[in-house]
Amino acid sequence: MTRTYPPGSTIGVMGGGQLGRMFAIAARRMGYRVQIFTPEEESPAGQFADLTRIADYNNEAAVRRFARDVDVITFEFENIPAQTVAWCTEDCEVRPAGSILHIAQNRLREKNFLAGADIPVAPFRAVRNARELASAIDQIGRPAILKTAAFGYDGKGQQTITARDDFDEIWSASSADELILEGAIDFDKEVSVIVARTADGTMATFPLCENIHRNHILDITVVPARVADGVEHEAAQLARAIAEKVGLVGLLAVEMFLKRDGQLIVNELAPRPHNSGHWTIEACVTSQFEQQVRAVCGLPLGATDILRPAAMANLLGDVWQRGVPDWARALAGEGVHLHLYGKSEPRPRRKMGHLTAFGANPDEAIARVTHARSALTPSH
Ligand code: AMP
């Protein structure tokens, strides 16, 4: 249970995206070997791995070969099929455990789990047909948000219900069999906490992140979060309680809404590093990726003190719309750092990279990072 995997061991990562890429960079810097398992040919993570196994998650033989070849397995992507994780677990330790992934993969399971653990969540109801939708709206009221229960992220499969909508129409327009209706929270801010926990129960939380979304996708994260005293502590306590309850070994990001009356409501869990924690690479004593390595491998957790106020701005494929971004102009800004994820096709809404900038305070960090991002577009 409390096995440790020292530098020199091989860490297997399920998933080949940018979180796996930044994890691989941190792990290899610390002397680990990294194997990536992904169906993608040219994956962002594969570019930094010792070895990439390209196969479908349902390819049992390939999954089992991968599990036998590595010392410990972690993941960077939630929607790994449960069966795949089960195959891995037979031959290798998986951290965090598949049970945590199972909760985070489905919004209904997640909300039921949180509500059962007395963690505050938005009012919600399961919806499996037009009749259930009508009664859920009756009980929850409007505005409400209808989300697919599974495979949802970055606002995919979400719909806000405000006017007097026709339930049959909404139902037949939705492609999923199982949905969740949530009361819309009138929040002041969105925040997140990333907590790390080792197998012996030691925990460390990163500073509270303040997140600004655009079109349901994270746009900017700023730290320190501009919130009242006490909010950060309370958010950290919630994240720790959840980590403890699920028996986390690894990292868990907890997204929350901060209501106008100061109450925190948990929206989503992600048992892995998180987009809102990318600033830790430059502005924290330990980055979230190094922390994941430490937590998964049973090393002591690193300090999570913030070094300087910082802001991170996502670079979506949309940035490329008016031609190749002007990197030099953006990097001319003071304290601006560029991260690109090695993706060749800049599709709209696709996360291609991010910028991080420092400032004397959070507002200045936001001003610098947004200025740098606008400087990328040639005609600005
Ligand atoms: P999610 O896919 O659940 O992370 O939702 C993406 C974004 O949609 C969130 O970051 C919020 O900006 C918004 N959102 C989701 N659920 C709610 C809710 N119950 N109330 C208000 N806003 C929400």
CSV table of C-alpha atoms and ligand atoms in Angstrom, one decimal:
chain,number,residue,atom,x,y,z
A,1,MET,CA,0.0,0.0,0.0
A,2,THR,CA,2.7,2.5,0.9
A,3,ARG,CA,5.2,1.3,-1.7
A,4,THR,CA,7.6,3.9,-2.9
A,5,TYR,CA,9.1,4.2,-6.4
A,6,PRO,CA,12.5,6.0,-6.3
A,7,PRO,CA,14.0,8.0,-9.2
A,8,GLY,CA,15.1,5.5,-11.8
A,9,SER,CA,11.8,3.7,-11.7
A,10,THR,CA,9.5,3.8,-14.7
A,11,ILE,CA,6.2,5.7,-14.5
A,12,GLY,CA,3.4,4.7,-16.9
A,13,VAL,CA,1.0,7.5,-17.9
A,14,MET,CA,-2.4,6.7,-19.4
A,15,GLY,CA,-3.2,9.6,-21.8
A,16,GLY,CA,-0.9,11.6,-24.1
A,17,GLY,CA,-2.1,15.2,-23.7
A,18,GLN,CA,-0.5,18.3,-22.4
A,19,LEU,CA,-0.9,17.3,-18.8
A,20,GLY,CA,1.1,14.1,-19.5
A,21,ARG,CA,3.6,16.2,-21.4
A,22,MET,CA,4.3,18.5,-18.5
A,23,PHE,CA,4.2,15.5,-16.1
A,24,ALA,CA,6.8,13.7,-18.3
A,25,ILE,CA,9.1,16.8,-18.3
A,26,ALA,CA,8.9,17.0,-14.4
A,27,ALA,CA,9.4,13.2,-14.0
A,28,ARG,CA,12.4,12.9,-16.4
A,29,ARG,CA,14.0,15.9,-14.8
A,30,MET,CA,13.8,14.0,-11.5
A,31,GLY,CA,15.4,10.9,-13.0
A,32,TYR,CA,12.4,8.8,-13.8
A,33,ARG,CA,11.7,6.9,-16.9
A,34,VAL,CA,8.3,7.7,-18.5
A,35,GLN,CA,6.1,5.5,-20.7
A,36,ILE,CA,3.0,7.0,-22.3
A,37,PHE,CA,0.0,5.0,-23.3
A,38,THR,CA,-2.2,6.8,-25.9
A,39,PRO,CA,-4.1,6.0,-29.1
A,40,GLU,CA,-2.7,9.2,-30.6
A,41,GLU,CA,0.2,9.0,-33.1
A,42,GLU,CA,1.9,12.3,-32.4
A,43,SER,CA,0.9,13.0,-28.8
A,44,PRO,CA,2.0,16.1,-26.8
A,45,ALA,CA,3.2,13.8,-24.0
A,46,GLY,CA,4.9,11.3,-26.3
A,47,GLN,CA,7.4,14.0,-27.4
A,48,PHE,CA,8.9,14.0,-23.9
A,49,ALA,CA,8.5,10.3,-23.0
A,50,ASP,CA,11.2,7.6,-23.0
A,51,LEU,CA,8.7,5.4,-24.8
A,52,THR,CA,5.1,5.8,-26.2
A,53,ARG,CA,2.8,2.8,-26.6
A,54,ILE,CA,0.3,3.7,-29.3
A,55,ALA,CA,-2.8,1.6,-29.0
A,56,ASP,CA,-6.4,1.8,-28.3
A,57,TYR,CA,-7.5,1.8,-24.6
A,58,ASN,CA,-9.6,-1.3,-25.4
A,59,ASN,CA,-6.6,-3.2,-26.7
A,60,GLU,CA,-6.2,-5.6,-23.8
A,61,ALA,CA,-2.9,-7.2,-24.9
A,62,ALA,CA,-1.3,-3.7,-25.4
A,63,VAL,CA,-2.7,-2.4,-22.1
A,64,ARG,CA,-1.4,-5.5,-20.2
A,65,ARG,CA,2.0,-5.3,-21.9
A,66,PHE,CA,2.2,-1.6,-20.8
A,67,ALA,CA,1.2,-2.5,-17.2
A,68,ARG,CA,3.9,-5.2,-17.0
A,69,ASP,CA,6.6,-2.9,-18.3
A,70,VAL,CA,6.2,0.0,-15.9
A,71,ASP,CA,6.6,0.2,-12.1
A,72,VAL,CA,3.6,2.4,-11.3
A,73,ILE,CA,0.8,3.9,-13.4
A,74,THR,CA,-0.9,7.2,-13.2
A,75,PHE,CA,-3.2,9.1,-15.7
A,76,GLU,CA,-3.5,12.5,-17.2
A,77,PHE,CA,-7.0,12.1,-18.7
A,78,GLU,CA,-10.2,11.1,-16.9
A,79,ASN,CA,-12.0,9.2,-19.6
A,80,ILE,CA,-10.0,6.0,-19.5
A,81,PRO,CA,-12.4,3.1,-19.7
A,82,ALA,CA,-12.9,1.3,-16.4
A,83,GLN,CA,-12.0,-2.0,-18.0
A,84,THR,CA,-8.6,-0.6,-19.1
A,85,VAL,CA,-7.9,0.6,-15.5
A,86,ALA,CA,-8.9,-2.9,-14.2
A,87,TRP,CA,-6.4,-4.6,-16.6
A,88,CYS,CA,-3.7,-2.2,-15.4
A,89,THR,CA,-4.5,-2.9,-11.8
A,90,GLU,CA,-4.0,-6.6,-12.2
A,91,ASP,CA,-0.3,-6.2,-13.1
A,92,CYS,CA,0.7,-2.8,-11.6
A,93,GLU,CA,-0.2,-0.3,-9.0
A,94,VAL,CA,-2.4,2.5,-10.3
A,95,ARG,CA,-2.3,5.8,-8.5
A,96,PRO,CA,-4.8,7.4,-8.0
A,97,ALA,CA,-7.0,4.3,-7.8
A,98,GLY,CA,-9.5,3.4,-10.4
A,99,SER,CA,-12.3,3.9,-7.9
A,100,ILE,CA,-11.5,7.7,-7.9
A,101,LEU,CA,-11.5,7.8,-11.7
A,102,HIS,CA,-14.8,6.0,-11.7
A,103,ILE,CA,-16.4,8.8,-9.5
A,104,ALA,CA,-14.9,11.6,-11.5
A,105,GLN,CA,-15.9,10.1,-14.9
A,106,ASN,CA,-19.6,10.7,-14.3
A,107,ARG,CA,-21.2,13.9,-13.1
A,108,LEU,CA,-24.1,12.1,-11.4
A,109,ARG,CA,-21.8,9.7,-9.5
A,110,GLU,CA,-19.6,12.6,-8.6
A,111,LYS,CA,-22.5,14.8,-7.3
A,112,ASN,CA,-24.0,11.8,-5.4
A,113,PHE,CA,-20.7,11.0,-3.8
A,114,LEU,CA,-20.0,14.6,-2.8
A,115,ALA,CA,-23.6,15.1,-1.4
A,116,GLY,CA,-23.2,11.9,0.5
A,117,ALA,CA,-20.0,13.2,2.0
A,118,ASP,CA,-21.7,16.4,3.2
A,119,ILE,CA,-19.8,18.5,0.7
A,120,PRO,CA,-21.9,21.4,-0.6
A,121,VAL,CA,-22.9,21.0,-4.3
A,122,ALA,CA,-25.5,22.7,-6.6
A,123,PRO,CA,-29.0,21.2,-6.4
A,124,PHE,CA,-29.1,18.4,-8.9
A,125,ARG,CA,-31.4,15.7,-10.4
A,126,ALA,CA,-30.7,12.8,-12.7
A,127,VAL,CA,-32.6,13.1,-16.0
A,128,ARG,CA,-33.2,10.1,-18.3
A,129,ASN,CA,-36.3,11.2,-20.3
A,130,ALA,CA,-38.4,14.3,-21.1
A,131,ARG,CA,-40.8,13.6,-18.1
A,132,GLU,CA,-37.9,13.5,-15.7
A,133,LEU,CA,-36.6,16.7,-17.2
A,134,ALA,CA,-39.9,18.4,-16.6
A,135,SER,CA,-40.1,17.3,-13.0
A,136,ALA,CA,-36.4,18.2,-12.4
A,137,ILE,CA,-37.0,21.7,-13.6
A,138,ASP,CA,-40.0,22.0,-11.4
A,139,GLN,CA,-38.0,21.0,-8.4
A,140,ILE,CA,-34.8,23.0,-9.2
A,141,GLY,CA,-36.3,26.0,-10.9
A,142,ARG,CA,-34.7,28.2,-13.5
A,143,PRO,CA,-32.1,29.0,-14.6
A,144,ALA,CA,-30.8,25.5,-14.6
A,145,ILE,CA,-28.0,23.8,-16.5
A,146,LEU,CA,-28.4,20.5,-18.3
A,147,LYS,CA,-25.2,18.5,-18.7
A,148,THR,CA,-24.4,15.1,-20.0
A,149,ALA,CA,-23.5,12.8,-17.1
A,150,ALA,CA,-20.5,11.3,-18.8
A,151,PHE,CA,-17.6,12.5,-21.0
A,152,GLY,CA,-18.3,16.2,-20.2
A,153,TYR,CA,-15.5,18.8,-20.0
A,154,ASP,CA,-15.0,22.4,-20.9
A,155,GLY,CA,-18.8,22.9,-21.2
A,156,LYS,CA,-19.2,20.2,-23.8
A,157,GLY,CA,-22.7,18.8,-23.8
A,158,GLN,CA,-24.1,21.7,-21.7
A,159,GLN,CA,-27.2,23.7,-22.1
A,160,THR,CA,-28.7,26.5,-20.0
A,161,ILE,CA,-32.4,26.3,-19.5
A,162,THR,CA,-33.9,29.7,-18.9
A,163,ALA,CA,-37.1,30.4,-20.9
A,164,ARG,CA,-40.2,28.3,-21.0
A,165,ASP,CA,-38.5,25.6,-23.1
A,166,ASP,CA,-40.2,22.6,-24.6
A,167,PHE,CA,-39.0,19.6,-22.6
A,168,ASP,CA,-39.6,17.1,-25.4
A,169,GLU,CA,-37.6,19.3,-27.8
A,170,ILE,CA,-34.7,19.7,-25.4
A,171,TRP,CA,-34.7,16.0,-24.7
A,172,SER,CA,-34.8,14.9,-28.3
A,173,ALA,CA,-32.0,17.4,-29.1
A,174,SER,CA,-29.7,15.9,-26.5
A,175,SER,CA,-27.6,13.0,-27.6
A,176,ALA,CA,-26.9,11.3,-24.3
A,177,ASP,CA,-29.0,8.8,-22.4
A,178,GLU,CA,-28.2,10.1,-19.0
A,179,LEU,CA,-28.1,13.7,-18.1
A,180,ILE,CA,-27.9,15.8,-14.9
A,181,LEU,CA,-29.8,19.0,-14.3
A,182,GLU,CA,-28.1,21.4,-12.0
A,183,GLY,CA,-29.4,24.6,-10.5
A,184,ALA,CA,-27.4,27.5,-11.9
A,185,ILE,CA,-25.3,29.0,-9.1
A,186,ASP,CA,-25.2,32.8,-9.1
A,187,PHE,CA,-21.5,32.9,-8.2
A,188,ASP,CA,-19.1,35.8,-7.5
A,189,LYS,CA,-16.0,33.9,-8.6
A,190,GLU,CA,-14.9,30.4,-9.7
A,191,VAL,CA,-11.9,29.0,-7.8
A,192,SER,CA,-10.0,25.8,-7.5
A,193,VAL,CA,-7.8,24.0,-5.1
A,194,ILE,CA,-5.3,21.3,-6.0
A,195,VAL,CA,-4.5,18.9,-3.2
A,196,ALA,CA,-1.8,16.2,-3.2
A,197,ARG,CA,-1.9,13.2,-1.0
A,198,THR,CA,0.6,10.4,-0.5
A,199,ALA,CA,-0.2,6.8,0.4
A,200,ASP,CA,0.6,7.4,4.1
A,201,GLY,CA,-2.0,10.1,4.2
A,202,THR,CA,0.2,13.2,4.1
A,203,MET,CA,-1.5,16.1,2.3
A,204,ALA,CA,-0.5,19.4,0.8
A,205,THR,CA,-2.7,22.0,-0.9
A,206,PHE,CA,-1.6,24.5,-3.5
A,207,PRO,CA,-2.7,28.2,-3.1
A,208,LEU,CA,-6.3,28.9,-4.1
A,209,CYS,CA,-6.6,29.7,-7.8
A,210,GLU,CA,-9.1,32.2,-9.1
A,211,ASN,CA,-10.4,31.1,-12.5
A,212,ILE,CA,-12.0,33.2,-15.2
A,213,HIS,CA,-13.8,31.2,-17.9
A,214,ARG,CA,-14.8,32.2,-21.4
A,215,ASN,CA,-17.4,30.1,-23.3
A,216,HIS,CA,-17.2,27.5,-20.5
A,217,ILE,CA,-13.4,27.1,-21.1
A,218,LEU,CA,-10.8,28.2,-18.6
A,219,ASP,CA,-9.4,31.5,-19.9
A,220,ILE,CA,-7.3,33.0,-17.1
A,221,THR,CA,-6.1,31.8,-13.7
A,222,VAL,CA,-4.7,34.3,-11.2
A,223,VAL,CA,-3.0,33.8,-7.9
A,224,PRO,CA,-3.3,34.8,-5.1
A,225,ALA,CA,-7.0,34.6,-5.6
A,226,ARG,CA,-8.7,37.9,-4.9
A,227,VAL,CA,-11.1,36.6,-2.2
A,228,ALA,CA,-12.0,37.5,1.4
A,229,ASP,CA,-9.9,36.2,4.3
A,230,GLY,CA,-10.9,32.7,5.3
A,231,VAL,CA,-12.1,31.6,1.8
A,232,GLU,CA,-8.7,30.0,1.0
A,233,HIS,CA,-8.6,28.1,4.2
A,234,GLU,CA,-12.1,26.8,3.8
A,235,ALA,CA,-11.6,25.8,0.2
A,236,ALA,CA,-8.4,23.9,1.2
A,237,GLN,CA,-10.4,22.1,4.0
A,238,LEU,CA,-13.0,21.0,1.5
A,239,ALA,CA,-10.4,19.7,-0.9
A,240,ARG,CA,-8.6,17.8,1.9
A,241,ALA,CA,-11.9,16.3,3.1
A,242,ILE,CA,-12.6,15.0,-0.4
A,243,ALA,CA,-9.1,13.7,-0.9
A,244,GLU,CA,-9.3,11.8,2.5
A,245,LYS,CA,-12.7,10.4,1.7
A,246,VAL,CA,-11.7,9.0,-1.7
A,247,GLY,CA,-8.3,7.7,-0.3
A,248,LEU,CA,-6.4,9.7,-2.9
A,249,VAL,CA,-2.8,8.9,-3.8
A,250,GLY,CA,-1.8,11.5,-6.3
A,251,LEU,CA,-3.3,14.8,-7.2
A,252,LEU,CA,-6.9,16.0,-7.1
A,253,ALA,CA,-8.2,19.3,-8.5
A,254,VAL,CA,-11.4,20.6,-6.9
A,255,GLU,CA,-13.3,23.2,-8.9
A,256,MET,CA,-15.6,25.4,-6.8
A,257,PHE,CA,-18.0,28.3,-7.1
A,258,LEU,CA,-17.7,31.1,-4.6
A,259,LYS,CA,-21.1,32.5,-4.0
A,260,ARG,CA,-21.8,36.1,-3.2
A,261,ASP,CA,-22.5,35.3,0.5
A,262,GLY,CA,-19.1,33.6,0.7
A,263,GLN,CA,-20.3,30.0,0.5
A,264,LEU,CA,-18.2,27.5,-1.5
A,265,ILE,CA,-20.0,25.0,-3.7
A,266,VAL,CA,-18.0,22.2,-5.3
A,267,ASN,CA,-18.6,21.8,-9.0
A,268,GLU,CA,-16.2,19.2,-10.3
A,269,LEU,CA,-13.3,16.9,-9.4
A,270,ALA,CA,-10.4,16.0,-11.5
A,271,PRO,CA,-8.0,13.4,-10.1
A,272,ARG,CA,-4.9,14.7,-11.9
A,273,PRO,CA,-3.0,18.0,-12.5
A,274,HIS,CA,-5.3,20.7,-13.7
A,275,ASN,CA,-5.3,23.6,-16.2
A,276,SER,CA,-5.7,26.0,-13.3
A,277,GLY,CA,-2.4,24.8,-11.8
A,278,HIS,CA,-0.1,25.5,-14.7
A,279,TRP,CA,1.1,28.7,-13.1
A,280,THR,CA,2.8,26.6,-10.4
A,281,ILE,CA,5.6,25.7,-13.0
A,282,GLU,CA,7.1,29.2,-12.6
A,283,ALA,CA,5.4,30.7,-9.6
A,284,CYS,CA,5.4,28.1,-6.9
A,285,VAL,CA,8.2,26.4,-5.0
A,286,THR,CA,7.0,23.0,-6.3
A,287,SER,CA,5.0,22.6,-9.6
A,288,GLN,CA,1.8,20.6,-9.7
A,289,PHE,CA,3.5,18.2,-12.0
A,290,GLU,CA,6.5,17.6,-9.7
A,291,GLN,CA,4.0,17.2,-6.9
A,292,GLN,CA,2.2,14.5,-8.9
A,293,VAL,CA,5.4,12.6,-9.3
A,294,ARG,CA,6.2,12.9,-5.6
A,295,ALA,CA,2.7,11.8,-4.5
A,296,VAL,CA,2.4,8.9,-7.0
A,297,CYS,CA,5.9,7.7,-6.2
A,298,GLY,CA,5.7,8.0,-2.5
A,299,LEU,CA,8.3,10.8,-2.1
A,300,PRO,CA,7.9,13.6,0.4
A,301,LEU,CA,5.5,16.3,-0.9
A,302,GLY,CA,7.1,19.6,-1.9
A,303,ALA,CA,6.4,23.0,-0.4
A,304,THR,CA,3.5,24.8,-2.1
A,305,ASP,CA,4.4,28.4,-1.3
A,306,ILE,CA,3.7,30.9,-4.0
A,307,LEU,CA,6.8,32.8,-5.1
A,308,ARG,CA,5.2,35.7,-6.8
A,309,PRO,CA,1.7,36.8,-7.9
A,310,ALA,CA,1.1,35.2,-11.3
A,311,ALA,CA,-1.5,34.8,-14.0
A,312,MET,CA,-1.9,32.1,-16.7
A,313,ALA,CA,-3.8,32.7,-19.9
A,314,ASN,CA,-4.8,29.7,-22.1
A,315,LEU,CA,-3.9,29.8,-25.8
A,316,LEU,CA,-6.7,28.2,-27.8
A,317,GLY,CA,-6.5,27.3,-31.5
A,318,ASP,CA,-8.5,30.5,-32.2
A,319,VAL,CA,-5.3,32.5,-31.6
A,320,TRP,CA,-4.0,31.1,-34.9
A,321,GLN,CA,-7.0,32.3,-36.8
A,322,ARG,CA,-5.3,35.4,-38.2
A,323,GLY,CA,-2.0,33.6,-39.0
A,324,VAL,CA,1.1,32.5,-37.1
A,325,PRO,CA,1.1,34.1,-33.7
A,326,ASP,CA,3.8,36.7,-33.1
A,327,TRP,CA,5.7,34.9,-30.3
A,328,ALA,CA,8.5,37.6,-30.1
A,329,ARG,CA,6.0,40.4,-29.4
A,330,ALA,CA,4.3,38.4,-26.6
A,331,LEU,CA,7.6,37.4,-25.0
A,332,ALA,CA,8.9,40.9,-25.0
A,333,GLY,CA,6.5,41.6,-22.1
A,334,GLU,CA,8.2,41.6,-18.7
A,335,GLY,CA,8.1,38.2,-16.9
A,336,VAL,CA,6.1,36.4,-19.6
A,337,HIS,CA,6.7,32.7,-20.2
A,338,LEU,CA,5.5,30.6,-23.1
A,339,HIS,CA,4.3,26.9,-23.1
A,340,LEU,CA,3.3,25.2,-26.3
A,341,TYR,CA,2.0,21.7,-26.2
A,342,GLY,CA,3.4,20.4,-29.5
A,343,LYS,CA,0.0,20.0,-31.2
A,344,SER,CA,0.2,20.5,-35.0
A,345,GLU,CA,-3.4,21.5,-35.7
A,346,PRO,CA,-4.7,24.7,-34.1
A,347,ARG,CA,-8.4,24.0,-34.1
A,348,PRO,CA,-10.8,26.5,-32.5
A,349,ARG,CA,-11.3,25.8,-28.8
A,350,ARG,CA,-8.4,23.4,-28.7
A,351,LYS,CA,-5.9,24.0,-25.9
A,352,MET,CA,-2.6,24.7,-27.8
A,353,GLY,CA,-0.5,26.2,-25.0
A,354,HIS,CA,-0.5,28.9,-22.3
A,355,LEU,CA,1.3,32.0,-21.2
A,356,THR,CA,2.2,32.8,-17.6
A,357,ALA,CA,3.2,36.2,-16.4
A,358,PHE,CA,4.3,37.6,-13.0
A,359,GLY,CA,3.2,40.9,-11.5
A,360,ALA,CA,3.6,42.9,-8.3
A,361,ASN,CA,0.0,41.9,-7.5
A,362,PRO,CA,-2.7,39.8,-9.1
A,363,ASP,CA,-4.2,42.6,-11.2
A,364,GLU,CA,-0.8,43.5,-12.7
A,365,ALA,CA,-0.2,39.8,-13.5
A,366,ILE,CA,-3.5,39.6,-15.3
A,367,ALA,CA,-2.8,42.9,-17.2
A,368,ARG,CA,0.6,41.5,-18.3
A,369,VAL,CA,-0.6,38.1,-19.4
A,370,THR,CA,-3.6,39.5,-21.3
A,371,HIS,CA,-1.4,42.1,-23.0
A,372,ALA,CA,1.1,39.4,-24.0
A,373,ARG,CA,-1.7,37.3,-25.4
A,374,SER,CA,-3.2,40.1,-27.5
A,375,ALA,CA,0.3,40.9,-28.8
A,376,LEU,CA,0.3,37.4,-30.4
A,377,THR,CA,-2.3,38.4,-32.9
A,378,PRO,CA,-0.3,40.1,-35.7
A,379,SER,CA,-2.8,42.8,-36.6
A,380,HIS,CA,-3.2,44.1,-33.0
B,1,AMP,P1,-18.2,22.2,-16.1
B,1,AMP,O1,-18.0,21.5,-17.4
B,1,AMP,O2,-19.1,21.6,-15.1
B,1,AMP,O3,-16.8,22.4,-15.4
B,1,AMP,O4,-18.7,23.6,-16.4
B,1,AMP,C1,-18.0,24.5,-17.2
B,1,AMP,C2,-18.4,25.9,-16.7
B,1,AMP,O5,-19.8,26.2,-16.8
B,1,AMP,C3,-18.1,26.2,-15.2
B,1,AMP,O6,-16.8,26.5,-15.0
B,1,AMP,C4,-19.1,27.4,-15.0
B,1,AMP,O7,-18.5,28.6,-15.6
B,1,AMP,C5,-20.3,27.0,-15.8
B,1,AMP,N1,-21.2,26.2,-14.9
B,1,AMP,C6,-21.2,24.8,-14.8
B,1,AMP,N2,-22.1,24.4,-13.9
B,1,AMP,C7,-22.7,25.5,-13.4
B,1,AMP,C8,-23.7,25.8,-12.4
B,1,AMP,N3,-24.3,24.8,-11.7
B,1,AMP,N4,-24.0,27.0,-12.1
B,1,AMP,C9,-23.4,28.1,-12.7
B,1,AMP,N5,-22.4,27.9,-13.7
B,1,AMP,C10,-22.1,26.7,-14.0
